[in-house]
Amino acid sequence: MAKGLIRRADVDLVRERARLDEVVSEHVTLRSAGIGSMKGLCPFHDEKTPSFHIRPQLGHWHCFGCGEGGDVISFVQKINHLSFVEAVEMLAGRYGVELHYEDTGRGSGGDRPDFGTRRRLLDAHAIAEEYYREQLGTQAAEIGRRFLTERGFDQRAAEQFGVGFAPEGWDNITGVLRRRGFTEAELTASGLVSQGQRGVYDRFRGRLVWPIRDITGNTIGFGARRLLESDQGPKYLNTPETAIYRKSQVLYGLDLARKQIAAQHRVVVVEGYTDVMAAHLAGVTTAVASCGTAFGSDHVKIVRRVMGDTNPSAGLRLNADGRSLSGEVIFTFDGDAAGQKAALRAFEEDQRFVAQTFVAVEPSGMDPCDLRMARGDAAVVELVQSRRPLFEFAIRSMIDQVDLDTVEGQVTALRMAAPVVARIRDRAMRPEYARRLAGWLGMDERTVLRAVHEAARGGADTGRHVLRDEHEKSNGPDSGQDVGLPTVRLADVVRPRDPVGQVEVQSLAIMLQAPTLLDPEQVGALPDDSFHVPALQGVWDVMLAAGTLLDAVDGQLAPARYLEQVLEIAGETVRPLIVEIANQELPARTEDDLARLGSSLMDRLTELSITREYSVLTQRLRRAETEEEQQDLLRRLATVQEKRRRLRRGEG
């Protein structure tokens, strides 16, 4: 196994081999939009007129409606809600690129399997899932089918969620995998078997099993429910930690729920496999569950990425249905003491979300699976709709632990609850909850408000947001999300009726899109200060800093690789503008038209530069104080004039 980041050369090879038009066309209906360009309806926002453009030869896409853009890796990231590493691994598997991982020396990134090892482990799990599903139909699995039926799940539901049965015996799946060519070392690494004194044996025996999948649908582990009285193991037994399965980084059901989570900006966190099944079958299609561990910070990162939970300025804003426009995370817990404890643990993660967090607890203590069996699908939907803010639930749970009929109990409850109110992200809501707390405690409002204020001043966490997944940030140029950085859009810097601005935009566009159609002498003659629009001059500065524009013009460097080099050194603010310009549609129907347009644009850009230089020199001449300075400026003006005449005569 290798540690750390994917080798840069492998990432470049993935970009080179992955066909952008092929990947995008699986999600967008594309049609021709001129030379080297295709367009369609944007998959990332609602629109009726196509504004989503791709340029396969450059390997880049951009939506002129919502401003999103990037390369093939960033498209896979966004459409599938993956991290940079996950997107690269997905494309590598599709296009046959072997990945290697470099040791970063950080010691905190954890081990990642090399791509060959990962593929073998995924293959083993795919075979195991198929085997377990087949076994659910056997006579020996009657007890498993009865378990499902008693909980309201028929054969169709079992098939939808891939539920299977691991038969009794010590070497059933072990034998299957050995016959398929897997070595004992691979079996051990998979987590499907356990190591005994006499060798390996099946980990799951006589149990109902649920496949645990990653966000892309690959099975990476299993959860198994005890069925037999003779089974002395735990009620639920999961796959152990392996190279592809980390329980703190996996949410059961996310592969099924991710599209609806992204569309609804809502996720419902339940407690178990059958709860996820019940919720989805009842119509709550955003339900997920953690796998044998408490919902923690790594789960928060996953949910935030899928929800697009990135707007720290959004307060509690509701739509007509009473749903938070900034997104909702709803936790469901049993109504018993253990459920309350789980809710309070969840509250510790609340501050990591930008979305509003809620809790939904069924008064009689039923979980979604029990509730669906007892009262039907509508009751599960109603449970979710009855949600209330998580911090309100946390406050009430705290103060319910003490005797509020005594002064000592009231003071104790205030000391426990005031820091919670002080941590509410939306500061405008704190006074109202302080007043409610005063009512719950039976205390004077001013006393409670003072306690909340002191708790906030005393260093209570008042809503610090995790705005970037640090692991993703360190794994590639398109891997992180920069929240709050000002993003420059073309419409913000150049007006449609600005003829000079349009010339400058088109000049940059043709240099980025089709540099080989340009004359090296024309491009080489452009001065460093060729642009009067500051943002476009900033783009030109980055292009010059890359140092390889003339190599691209001469055909020594592929246009796609030149664009990559430009984007590599571009800052976060200007990078989206470069991508937008690289996807700008140009007024040309054929390659010859584009070549003539390029020549005309380079001449026009040069002429505009000469005009600006002439204007500057003229102004300086008016301010000149000595005859010597005047003569120098007159000579320079004559030179500029000669440049203009030669340009107009076509002499360069």
Coordinates of N, CA and C in Angstrom, one line a residue, residues 7 34 104 131 219 243 266 380 481 539:
R7 N 0.2 10.5 -7.5 CA 1.3 11.1 -8.2 C 0.8 12.0 -9.3
G34 N -20.5 25.3 -32.8 CA -19.4 26.0 -33.4 C -18.2 25.2 -33.4
T104 N 3.6 11.8 1.5 CA 3.7 13.2 1.7 C 4.6 13.6 2.9
Y131 N -23.0 -13.4 -4.4 CA -23.2 -14.7 -3.7 C -24.2 -14.6 -2.6
T219 N -19.5 -1.6 -3.8 CA -19.6 -2.2 -2.5 C -18.2 -2.4 -1.8
A243 N -8.5 -1.3 3.7 CA -8.0 -0.3 2.9 C -9.1 0.5 2.1
R266 N -31.3 18.6 1.6 CA -31.8 18.0 2.9 C -31.2 16.6 3.0
V380 N -43.9 8.0 8.7 CA -42.5 8.3 8.7 C -42.3 9.7 8.1
Q481 N -13.3 23.6 -2.2 CA -14.3 24.7 -2.5 C -13.9 25.9 -1.7
V539 N -5.6 38.3 -16.5 CA -5.6 37.0 -17.2 C -4.3 36.9 -18.1

